[in-house]
C-alpha positions as CSV (number, residue, x, y, z in Angstrom):
1,M,34.2,135.8,-157.9
2,C,34.6,139.5,-159.2
3,G,36.0,142.2,-158.7
4,F,34.5,146.3,-157.9
5,A,35.2,149.6,-157.5
6,G,33.6,153.0,-156.7
7,E,33.3,156.6,-155.1
8,R,30.9,158.0,-152.6
9,R,31.8,162.0,-152.3
10,Y,30.5,163.8,-149.4
11,D,31.7,167.3,-150.8
12,G,28.9,168.5,-152.9
13,R,30.3,167.1,-156.0
14,L,29.3,164.2,-158.5
15,A,31.0,161.4,-158.1
16,D,34.2,160.7,-160.7
17,T,32.7,158.5,-163.4
18,D,36.3,157.9,-165.4
19,A,38.1,157.5,-161.9
20,V,35.7,154.4,-161.4
21,A,36.0,153.2,-164.7
22,A,39.7,153.4,-164.8
23,M,39.7,151.7,-161.4
24,T,37.1,148.8,-162.8
25,A,39.4,148.3,-166.2
26,T,42.2,147.3,-164.5
27,M,40.2,144.2,-162.8
28,A,39.0,142.8,-166.2
29,R,41.4,139.7,-165.7
30,R,39.2,139.5,-162.2
31,G,36.3,139.2,-164.3
32,P,36.6,138.3,-167.8
33,D,33.1,137.7,-168.4
34,G,31.3,141.3,-168.3
35,A,31.3,144.5,-166.9
36,G,29.2,147.0,-165.9
37,T,28.8,150.6,-164.1
38,F,26.3,152.9,-162.4
39,S,26.1,156.2,-160.9
40,S,23.6,158.6,-159.1
41,G,24.9,161.6,-157.7
42,P,27.6,161.7,-155.3
43,L,28.6,157.7,-156.0
44,A,29.1,155.8,-159.0
45,V,30.5,152.5,-159.0
46,G,31.7,149.3,-161.2
47,H,32.3,145.8,-161.4
48,R,33.6,143.1,-163.6
49,R,32.1,139.5,-163.4
50,L,33.1,135.9,-163.7
51,K,30.1,134.0,-164.1
52,I,30.6,131.4,-161.6
53,M,26.8,130.9,-160.2
54,D,23.5,132.1,-162.6
55,L,25.7,132.3,-166.0
56,S,22.7,134.2,-167.7
57,E,22.7,138.4,-167.5
58,H,20.0,138.2,-165.1
59,A,22.6,138.5,-162.1
60,Q,24.8,141.4,-163.7
61,Q,26.5,143.7,-161.5
62,P,26.0,146.3,-160.1
63,M,22.6,145.2,-159.2
64,L,19.3,147.6,-158.5
65,D,16.3,146.6,-156.4
66,N,14.2,149.6,-157.4
67,E,11.4,148.3,-155.5
68,L,14.1,148.1,-151.6
69,G,15.5,151.0,-152.9
70,L,19.0,149.0,-152.6
71,G,22.4,148.4,-154.9
72,I,25.4,146.1,-154.7
73,V,28.3,145.2,-155.9
74,Y,29.9,142.0,-154.6
75,N,33.0,139.6,-154.9
76,G,32.7,136.2,-153.8
77,A,30.7,133.2,-153.2
78,V,28.2,132.5,-150.7
79,Y,27.4,128.8,-150.8
80,N,24.0,128.6,-148.7
81,H,22.3,131.2,-151.0
82,P,20.0,128.4,-152.0
83,E,19.1,128.1,-148.1
84,L,18.4,132.3,-147.5
85,R,16.5,132.7,-150.8
86,A,14.3,129.6,-149.4
87,E,13.8,131.8,-146.5
88,L,13.1,135.0,-148.0
89,K,10.6,133.9,-150.4
90,A,8.9,132.5,-147.4
91,K,8.9,136.1,-146.2
92,G,7.4,137.5,-149.2
93,Y,10.2,138.3,-151.6
94,R,10.7,138.1,-154.7
95,F,13.2,137.1,-157.2
96,W,14.4,137.7,-160.5
97,S,17.9,135.8,-161.0
98,E,19.4,132.7,-159.1
99,G,22.7,133.7,-158.1
100,D,23.7,134.9,-154.7
101,T,24.4,138.5,-155.9
102,E,20.4,139.2,-155.1
103,V,20.6,136.9,-152.1
104,L,22.4,139.3,-150.6
105,L,20.5,142.8,-151.3
106,K,17.6,141.0,-150.3
107,A,19.2,139.7,-146.6
108,Y,19.9,143.4,-146.6
109,H,16.9,144.6,-146.3
110,C,15.0,141.7,-144.6
111,W,18.0,141.5,-141.7
112,G,20.1,144.9,-141.4
113,A,23.6,144.7,-141.0
114,D,23.7,141.4,-139.3
115,F,22.8,139.6,-142.0
116,V,26.5,138.6,-142.6
117,Q,26.0,136.5,-139.8
118,R,23.9,134.1,-141.9
119,L,26.1,133.6,-144.8
120,H,28.3,130.7,-145.2
121,G,31.0,131.8,-147.6
122,M,34.4,134.1,-148.8
123,F,32.6,137.9,-149.8
124,A,33.6,141.7,-150.1
125,F,30.9,143.8,-150.7
126,A,29.2,147.6,-151.3
127,I,25.7,148.1,-150.5
128,W,24.3,150.9,-150.8
129,E,20.8,152.6,-149.7
130,R,19.2,154.9,-152.5
131,D,16.8,157.0,-149.7
132,S,19.1,157.6,-146.9
133,G,22.5,158.1,-149.0
134,R,24.4,155.3,-146.5
135,L,26.7,153.2,-147.4
136,L,27.9,149.6,-146.6
137,L,31.4,147.7,-147.0
138,G,31.8,144.5,-146.3
139,R,34.3,142.0,-145.8
140,D,34.1,138.2,-144.6
141,R,35.3,136.2,-141.4
142,L,38.8,135.3,-142.7
143,G,39.6,137.9,-145.4
144,I,39.0,135.9,-148.3
145,K,38.0,138.1,-150.2
146,P,40.2,141.6,-150.4
147,L,38.7,145.1,-149.7
148,Y,40.7,148.5,-150.3
149,Y,40.0,152.1,-149.6
150,S,41.4,155.6,-149.6
151,L,39.6,157.9,-147.6
152,N,40.1,162.0,-147.6
153,D,38.0,164.6,-146.6
154,K,36.2,164.9,-149.7
155,R,35.8,161.1,-151.1
156,L,35.8,157.5,-150.0
157,R,37.2,155.3,-153.0
158,F,37.0,151.4,-152.5
159,A,38.1,148.3,-154.7
160,S,38.9,145.0,-154.8
161,T,42.7,146.0,-155.0
162,L,45.5,148.4,-154.1
163,P,46.6,148.8,-158.1
164,A,42.8,149.9,-158.9
165,L,42.9,152.5,-156.3
166,L,46.3,153.6,-157.8
167,K,44.4,153.8,-161.3
168,A,42.2,156.3,-160.0
169,K,45.2,159.1,-159.3
170,D,45.2,161.0,-155.9
171,V,46.8,158.8,-153.8
172,D,49.9,158.9,-151.0
173,T,52.2,156.6,-152.5
174,D,54.7,157.3,-149.5
175,I,55.9,154.3,-147.8
176,D,53.9,153.1,-144.4
177,P,56.8,152.9,-142.3
178,V,54.8,150.6,-140.0
179,A,54.1,148.3,-142.9
180,L,57.5,148.2,-143.7
181,H,58.4,146.7,-140.1
182,H,55.9,144.2,-141.0
183,Y,57.3,143.8,-144.0
184,L,60.7,143.0,-142.7
185,H,59.7,141.3,-139.7
186,F,56.8,139.4,-139.4
187,H,57.5,137.7,-143.3
188,A,55.7,140.1,-145.4
189,V,52.4,139.9,-143.2
190,V,51.3,143.3,-143.3
191,P,48.0,143.2,-140.7
192,A,44.6,145.9,-141.9
193,P,44.5,148.5,-141.6
194,H,48.1,149.3,-142.6
195,T,49.3,148.4,-146.8
196,M,52.3,149.3,-147.9
197,L,51.2,153.0,-149.0
198,K,50.4,155.6,-146.6
199,G,47.2,156.5,-149.0
200,V,45.8,152.8,-149.0
201,R,44.2,150.9,-146.3
202,K,42.0,147.7,-145.8
203,L,39.2,146.9,-144.6
204,A,40.0,144.2,-141.9
205,P,38.3,140.8,-142.4
206,A,35.2,139.8,-140.2
207,T,34.6,143.9,-140.5
208,L,31.1,146.0,-141.3
209,M,32.5,149.9,-142.4
210,V,29.3,151.9,-142.6
211,V,29.9,155.6,-144.6
212,E,27.3,158.2,-144.0
213,P,26.4,160.7,-146.1
214,D,28.7,163.6,-144.7
215,G,31.5,161.1,-144.5
216,Q,31.4,159.9,-141.1
217,T,32.5,156.0,-141.2
218,R,32.5,153.7,-138.2
219,Q,33.3,150.1,-138.0
220,R,32.4,147.1,-136.1
221,R,34.1,143.6,-135.8
222,Y,31.5,141.2,-136.5
223,W,33.1,137.5,-135.8
224,Q,36.1,136.1,-133.9
225,P,37.1,132.6,-133.4
226,D,37.0,131.5,-129.4
227,Y,39.7,129.3,-128.4
228,A,38.6,129.2,-124.7
229,R,36.8,125.6,-124.2
230,N,34.1,125.0,-122.2
231,A,34.1,121.3,-119.1
232,E,32.4,119.4,-121.6
233,E,34.8,120.3,-124.4
234,S,37.8,119.8,-122.4
235,R,36.6,116.4,-121.5
236,R,35.8,115.4,-124.9
237,S,38.2,112.3,-126.3
238,F,40.2,112.6,-129.0
239,E,38.5,110.1,-131.1
240,D,35.4,112.7,-130.7
241,W,37.0,115.5,-131.8
242,R,38.5,113.2,-135.5
243,D,34.9,112.2,-136.1
244,M,34.0,115.9,-135.8
245,T,36.7,117.0,-137.8
246,L,35.8,115.1,-140.7
247,A,32.3,115.7,-140.4
248,A,33.0,119.4,-140.7
249,L,35.5,119.2,-143.8
250,R,32.9,117.2,-145.3
251,T,30.7,119.7,-145.1
252,A,33.0,122.5,-145.8
253,V,33.6,120.1,-149.0
254,K,30.1,119.8,-150.2
255,R,29.2,123.3,-149.5
256,R,32.1,124.7,-152.0
257,L,30.4,122.5,-154.9
258,V,27.7,124.9,-155.5
259,A,28.4,126.1,-158.7
260,D,26.8,125.8,-162.5
261,I,30.0,124.9,-163.5
262,P,31.9,121.9,-162.9
263,V,34.6,122.2,-159.9
264,G,38.0,121.4,-160.2
265,A,41.2,120.7,-157.4
266,L,44.4,122.0,-156.7
267,L,46.4,118.9,-155.4
268,S,49.6,119.2,-154.1
269,G,50.1,115.3,-152.9
270,G,49.9,116.7,-149.4
271,V,47.3,116.0,-146.6
272,D,45.4,118.5,-147.3
273,S,44.7,118.8,-150.8
274,S,44.6,114.7,-151.0
275,L,41.7,114.9,-148.4
276,I,39.9,117.6,-150.0
277,V,40.0,115.8,-153.5
278,R,38.5,112.4,-151.3
279,L,35.7,114.0,-150.1
280,M,34.8,115.9,-153.7
281,S,34.8,112.6,-155.7
282,E,32.4,111.2,-152.8
283,A,30.1,113.7,-154.6
284,D,31.5,114.3,-158.0
285,A,32.7,111.2,-160.0
286,N,34.7,113.4,-162.8
287,V,37.1,115.3,-160.6
288,R,39.6,117.6,-162.5
289,T,43.1,118.0,-160.4
290,Y,45.9,119.7,-161.1
291,S,49.7,119.7,-159.7
292,I,52.5,121.6,-160.4
293,G,56.4,121.2,-160.0
294,F,60.0,123.0,-160.6
295,E,63.6,122.3,-161.2
296,D,65.6,121.0,-158.6
297,V,68.3,123.1,-156.8
298,G,71.1,121.0,-155.3
299,S,69.1,118.2,-152.9
300,E,66.6,120.3,-152.9
301,E,63.3,119.0,-154.7
302,G,61.3,121.3,-157.0
303,N,58.3,119.3,-157.4
304,E,55.9,116.0,-155.8
305,F,54.4,114.6,-158.7
306,R,54.9,111.3,-156.7
307,Y,52.3,112.3,-153.8
308,S,49.8,113.9,-156.1
309,D,49.8,110.8,-158.8
310,I,48.7,108.7,-156.1
311,I,45.9,110.4,-154.8
312,A,45.0,111.3,-158.9
313,K,45.4,107.9,-159.6
314,H,43.2,106.7,-156.2
315,Y,40.4,108.4,-156.9
316,A,40.5,108.4,-160.5
317,T,40.7,111.8,-161.3
318,Q,41.5,113.8,-164.6
319,H,44.9,114.9,-163.6
320,E,46.7,116.9,-165.5
321,R,50.9,117.8,-164.4
322,I,52.2,120.9,-165.1
323,F,56.1,121.5,-165.1
324,I,57.6,124.7,-164.7
325,D,61.8,124.8,-165.7
326,S,63.7,127.9,-164.7
327,R,63.5,129.5,-168.2
328,T,59.9,130.0,-168.1
329,L,60.1,131.0,-164.5
330,L,62.6,133.9,-164.6
331,P,61.1,136.0,-167.5
332,R,57.2,135.6,-165.9
333,L,58.5,137.3,-162.5
334,P,57.4,140.7,-163.2
335,E,53.9,139.7,-164.3
336,A,53.9,137.9,-160.7
337,L,54.7,140.9,-159.4
338,A,52.5,143.1,-161.0
339,A,49.2,140.8,-160.1
340,M,50.2,141.5,-156.6
341,S,47.7,143.6,-154.6
342,E,50.7,144.2,-152.3
343,P,54.2,143.4,-152.2
344,M,54.6,139.6,-151.0
345,V,57.5,137.5,-150.8
346,S,56.6,133.8,-150.3
347,H,58.6,131.4,-153.6
348,D,55.0,130.7,-154.4
349,C,53.5,133.4,-155.8
350,V,55.0,133.1,-159.0
351,A,54.2,129.0,-158.7
352,F,50.4,129.9,-158.6
353,Y,50.3,132.2,-160.7
354,L,51.7,130.3,-163.2
355,L,49.5,127.1,-162.0
356,S,46.3,129.9,-162.5
357,E,47.3,130.4,-166.0
358,A,47.4,126.3,-166.8
359,V,44.4,125.7,-164.4
360,S,42.1,128.7,-165.9
361,K,42.2,127.1,-169.6
362,H,40.3,124.1,-168.4
363,S,38.7,124.8,-165.0
364,K,37.5,128.4,-163.6
365,V,36.7,127.3,-160.2
366,V,38.7,125.1,-158.0
367,Q,39.1,124.3,-154.1
368,S,42.5,124.6,-152.4
369,G,44.1,123.2,-149.5
370,Q,45.3,127.0,-147.8
371,G,44.6,127.4,-144.1
372,A,45.2,124.1,-143.3
373,D,47.9,124.4,-141.2
374,E,47.4,127.1,-139.9
375,V,43.8,126.4,-138.3
376,F,45.0,122.7,-137.0
377,G,48.6,123.4,-136.3
378,G,50.7,122.2,-138.7
379,Y,54.0,124.5,-138.6
380,H,57.1,124.2,-137.0
381,W,56.7,126.7,-134.8
382,Y,53.7,125.6,-132.6
383,P,55.3,122.8,-130.3
384,P,57.3,124.8,-128.9
385,M,54.2,127.1,-128.0
386,L,52.8,124.2,-125.5
387,E,54.8,124.7,-123.2
388,T,57.1,127.8,-123.7
389,Q,57.3,130.5,-120.6
390,D,57.6,133.4,-122.8
391,A,55.1,133.4,-125.6
392,L,56.2,136.3,-127.4
393,A,59.5,135.4,-127.7
394,T,59.4,131.7,-128.5
395,Y,56.9,132.7,-131.3
396,D,59.3,135.8,-132.4
397,A,62.5,133.2,-132.9
398,A,60.8,130.6,-135.0
399,F,58.4,133.2,-137.1
400,C,59.7,136.2,-137.8
401,D,62.5,137.2,-140.3
402,R,64.7,139.2,-138.9
403,S,64.9,141.0,-135.4
404,H,64.2,144.6,-134.6
405,E,67.9,145.6,-134.4
406,E,68.4,143.4,-137.8
407,F,65.5,146.0,-139.2
408,L,67.7,149.0,-137.9
409,Q,70.7,147.7,-140.3
410,V,68.2,147.1,-143.4
411,V,66.4,150.5,-143.6
412,D,66.7,154.1,-144.0
413,P,66.7,155.7,-140.8
414,R,63.6,158.0,-141.3
415,M,61.7,154.4,-141.5
416,A,62.8,153.3,-138.3
417,T,59.6,154.4,-136.2
418,G,59.4,151.4,-134.1
419,D,59.3,147.9,-133.0
420,H,55.6,147.5,-134.6
421,S,55.8,144.0,-135.8
422,R,56.4,142.6,-131.7
423,D,54.2,145.7,-130.5
424,F,51.5,144.4,-132.2
425,I,51.7,140.4,-131.8
426,R,51.9,140.7,-128.1
427,A,48.6,143.0,-128.4
428,H,47.1,139.8,-129.8
429,F,48.5,137.2,-127.5
430,A,46.5,139.5,-124.6
431,Q,43.4,140.0,-126.2
432,A,41.0,137.9,-124.3
433,G,39.8,134.5,-125.6
434,A,42.9,132.7,-126.3
435,P,44.0,131.3,-123.0
436,E,46.8,129.6,-123.4
437,P,50.2,130.4,-125.8
438,I,49.5,127.7,-128.6
439,D,46.3,129.0,-128.9
440,Q,46.8,132.5,-129.2
441,A,49.6,131.6,-131.8
442,L,47.1,129.5,-133.4
443,R,44.5,132.7,-133.4
444,L,47.4,134.8,-134.4
445,D,48.5,132.6,-137.7
446,T,44.7,132.0,-138.3
447,T,43.1,135.3,-138.3
448,I,46.1,137.7,-139.3
449,M,49.1,135.8,-140.8
450,L,46.9,133.7,-143.2
451,V,44.4,136.4,-144.6
452,D,48.0,138.7,-145.5
453,D,50.3,135.9,-146.4
454,P,48.8,132.2,-148.1
455,V,45.3,133.4,-148.3
456,K,45.9,137.0,-150.1
457,R,48.5,134.6,-152.5
458,V,46.1,132.6,-153.7
459,D,43.3,135.5,-154.3
460,N,45.7,137.7,-156.6
461,M,47.4,135.0,-158.5
462,T,44.2,133.4,-159.2
463,M,42.1,135.9,-159.8
464,A,44.8,137.2,-162.1
465,W,43.6,134.2,-164.9
466,G,39.8,135.0,-163.5
467,L,39.8,131.6,-161.8
468,E,37.9,131.2,-158.5
469,A,39.7,129.4,-155.7
470,R,37.7,128.4,-152.5
471,V,39.2,127.4,-150.0
472,P,37.2,124.8,-147.2
473,F,39.4,124.9,-144.5
474,L,38.4,128.7,-144.3
475,D,34.9,127.4,-143.7
476,H,34.0,129.4,-140.4
477,E,32.4,126.8,-138.5
478,L,35.3,124.3,-139.3
479,V,38.0,127.5,-137.9
480,E,35.3,127.6,-134.9
481,L,35.4,124.1,-134.3
482,A,39.5,123.6,-134.6
483,A,39.7,126.5,-132.0
484,R,38.3,124.3,-129.4
485,I,40.3,121.3,-129.7
486,P,42.8,121.0,-127.4
487,G,46.2,122.2,-128.6
488,R,47.5,118.9,-127.6
489,H,45.5,117.3,-130.5
490,K,46.7,119.4,-133.0
491,I,50.1,119.3,-132.5
492,A,50.9,116.3,-131.6
493,Q,53.2,113.4,-133.8
494,G,54.6,116.6,-135.9
495,G,51.5,118.5,-136.2
496,K,48.3,118.5,-138.1
497,H,47.7,115.1,-135.5
498,V,43.7,115.4,-135.2
499,L,43.2,116.5,-138.9
500,K,45.6,113.3,-140.2
501,E,43.9,111.2,-137.9
502,A,40.9,112.1,-139.9
503,A,42.1,112.0,-142.7
504,R,43.5,108.5,-142.3
505,Q,39.8,107.0,-142.2
506,V,39.2,108.0,-146.3
507,I,42.7,108.2,-147.8
508,P,45.9,106.2,-148.3
509,A,48.7,106.6,-145.5
510,A,51.5,107.4,-148.0
511,V,50.2,110.8,-148.2
512,I,49.5,111.0,-144.4
513,D,53.0,109.7,-142.9
514,R,55.2,111.5,-145.4
515,P,57.4,114.5,-144.5
516,K,56.1,117.6,-144.9
517,G,56.3,119.3,-148.1
518,Y,55.8,122.7,-149.5
519,F,55.1,124.1,-152.3
520,P,58.6,124.8,-153.9
521,V,60.0,127.2,-155.5
522,P,64.2,126.3,-155.4
523,A,65.2,129.1,-157.3
524,L,63.9,131.7,-155.9
525,K,65.2,130.4,-152.5
526,Y,68.7,130.3,-153.4
527,L,69.3,133.2,-155.6
528,Q,71.8,132.0,-158.3
529,G,72.9,133.4,-162.0
530,D,70.0,135.0,-163.9
531,F,67.6,134.8,-160.6
532,L,70.7,136.8,-158.4
533,D,71.2,139.3,-161.7
534,Y,67.4,140.0,-161.7
535,A,67.0,141.0,-158.4
536,R,70.3,142.9,-158.2
537,S,68.6,145.0,-161.5
538,L,65.5,146.0,-159.1
539,L,67.5,147.3,-156.4
540,D,70.4,148.7,-158.0
541,A,67.4,150.7,-160.4
542,T,67.5,154.4,-160.5
543,V,64.4,154.4,-158.9
544,A,65.0,152.1,-156.2
545,R,68.7,154.2,-155.5
546,D,66.7,157.1,-154.9
547,R,64.1,156.0,-153.1
548,G,66.6,155.1,-150.5
549,L,64.4,152.3,-148.4
550,F,67.6,150.1,-147.5
551,R,70.7,150.8,-146.1
552,R,73.0,149.9,-149.5
553,E,75.4,148.2,-147.3
554,Y,73.3,145.5,-146.2
555,V,72.4,144.9,-149.8
556,E,75.5,144.9,-150.6
557,T,76.4,142.2,-148.0
558,L,73.2,140.3,-149.2
559,Y,75.0,140.5,-152.4
560,A,78.0,139.5,-151.4
561,D,76.2,135.6,-150.6
562,P,72.7,135.3,-151.0
563,E,72.6,131.8,-149.4
564,A,74.1,132.5,-146.3
565,H,70.9,135.2,-146.0
566,I,68.0,132.9,-145.2
567,T,64.9,133.7,-143.0
568,P,63.7,131.6,-140.6
569,L,61.4,129.9,-142.5
570,R,63.3,129.8,-145.4
571,G,62.9,132.3,-147.1
572,S,65.9,134.6,-149.4
573,K,66.3,138.1,-147.0
574,L,67.6,139.3,-150.8
575,W,64.2,138.2,-152.6
576,Q,62.5,140.1,-149.8
577,L,64.0,143.5,-150.8
578,A,63.7,142.6,-154.5
579,A,60.5,141.6,-154.5
580,L,59.2,144.8,-152.7
581,E,61.3,147.1,-155.5
582,G,60.2,145.0,-158.1
583,W,56.3,145.4,-156.7
584,L,56.7,149.3,-156.4
585,Q,58.2,149.5,-159.7
586,A,55.7,147.0,-161.3
587,H,53.1,149.8,-160.5
588,G,54.8,153.0,-161.0
589,I,55.7,153.4,-157.7
């Protein structure tokens, strides 16, 4: 896993190598093990490398294949690269490296852009054709790896992070009103192509973007999970679904052990991470695991060590508890905000940032349990979707942070350009392939919310410390299987029923039959003392007042009683505003 950047000009000028160097340098923490650049006429690219597969210099990037007339910069991990390599060798292709990067180059030459259909893994890439001048950008099916771009009538720039594009200058940093509405209404989820800045877009998951030499671009989506079931699947027993789920997850975990260094695991003590650790231990008897905890606030616990300890002891892992007190947490908040490619409001952003720092001292790659709740129906807003007569209203009431009427009270009138989030949710629910409201909600959360909240959070915070996080619950074959499982099997008995019963075959019941937990950082939910003062310092800063995004009367209402203003998903409305301002200020906007 790495970071890359590039520029493709179509105005007759040479690519700006200084701009590409500046973009690449900002991603040194994503790839601390190596760096490289390449330029040729209108194209320049840069790369930062984190060595996970093929630790030799043969796998260095940018990678050029002069015989095929192709080049690539790439971020991610393709777990079936050995099988693809063997298939390509049988077709006569010759290899000089042992990693996955070269396999992507040869696969593109062999199968064209549809080579992505053969990939198992997480990836974002830029592949260029030397002779035609054509450029292909691509992103994995579930959007695990990011890809941002800035496009005008003279050039295209692209990078693995949004802040990298800012370092190249010449970016419109005005706030995008559509993105702001999503951020404040859709729980900080800003769907592609939007970002908070008008001048930066992001490639949607499962999407390819072709850039022609004259600057013409076209995009196409190459994958979408299908939630419709055929007659045979509708008749399938719960026990069959349970067994198929366990088998598919076992395959997904095994795939994500492909590496030339040991693979560890983030262990929260919940069923998802515990099941991953169990399946990892089948293949590796010496698994390293890591758990994090915080101070309690009032009656809310800040750690779940008692559950993670059960699994660590049961499977004799090399386990490390990481405890963070509030005196350590607060001074690190500015760092965590600066590490975000886009503003995020979830409390556990800083938790993942600090956890990743500690884990990176022992491991360079870990498996993590993100995605299970979205894929297998673990959240509280799913059961009402099974019987609802108004899917949009039911989902909105349970998930979204505020009504449109409240949004109008929050923002300056110039930012009130429409009820964009509700329009987006309504349109997504109406798409074919998800026949029932429960299917519509699960598809939205798996392909949109998950991408731009939990998955983005994990990528940003782990890669800030050169740590690769692999997410087996987002194996696309597992996601396709889960999509076809009837909703009633997923949401029964408190949610994730089919997954929990699969887990019951192999892990202790104590971590299955426990109350649902979260990755808690109570100090950012109940803003008090120094944490409240920090939030005020961001919103009261001169640059924030001059920007004028938020109505001061609304901000003052939040100041008066922060704990009275909590979102349906248990987030602080005050921290939501402060986090956005903190992110903008961290990046000089």
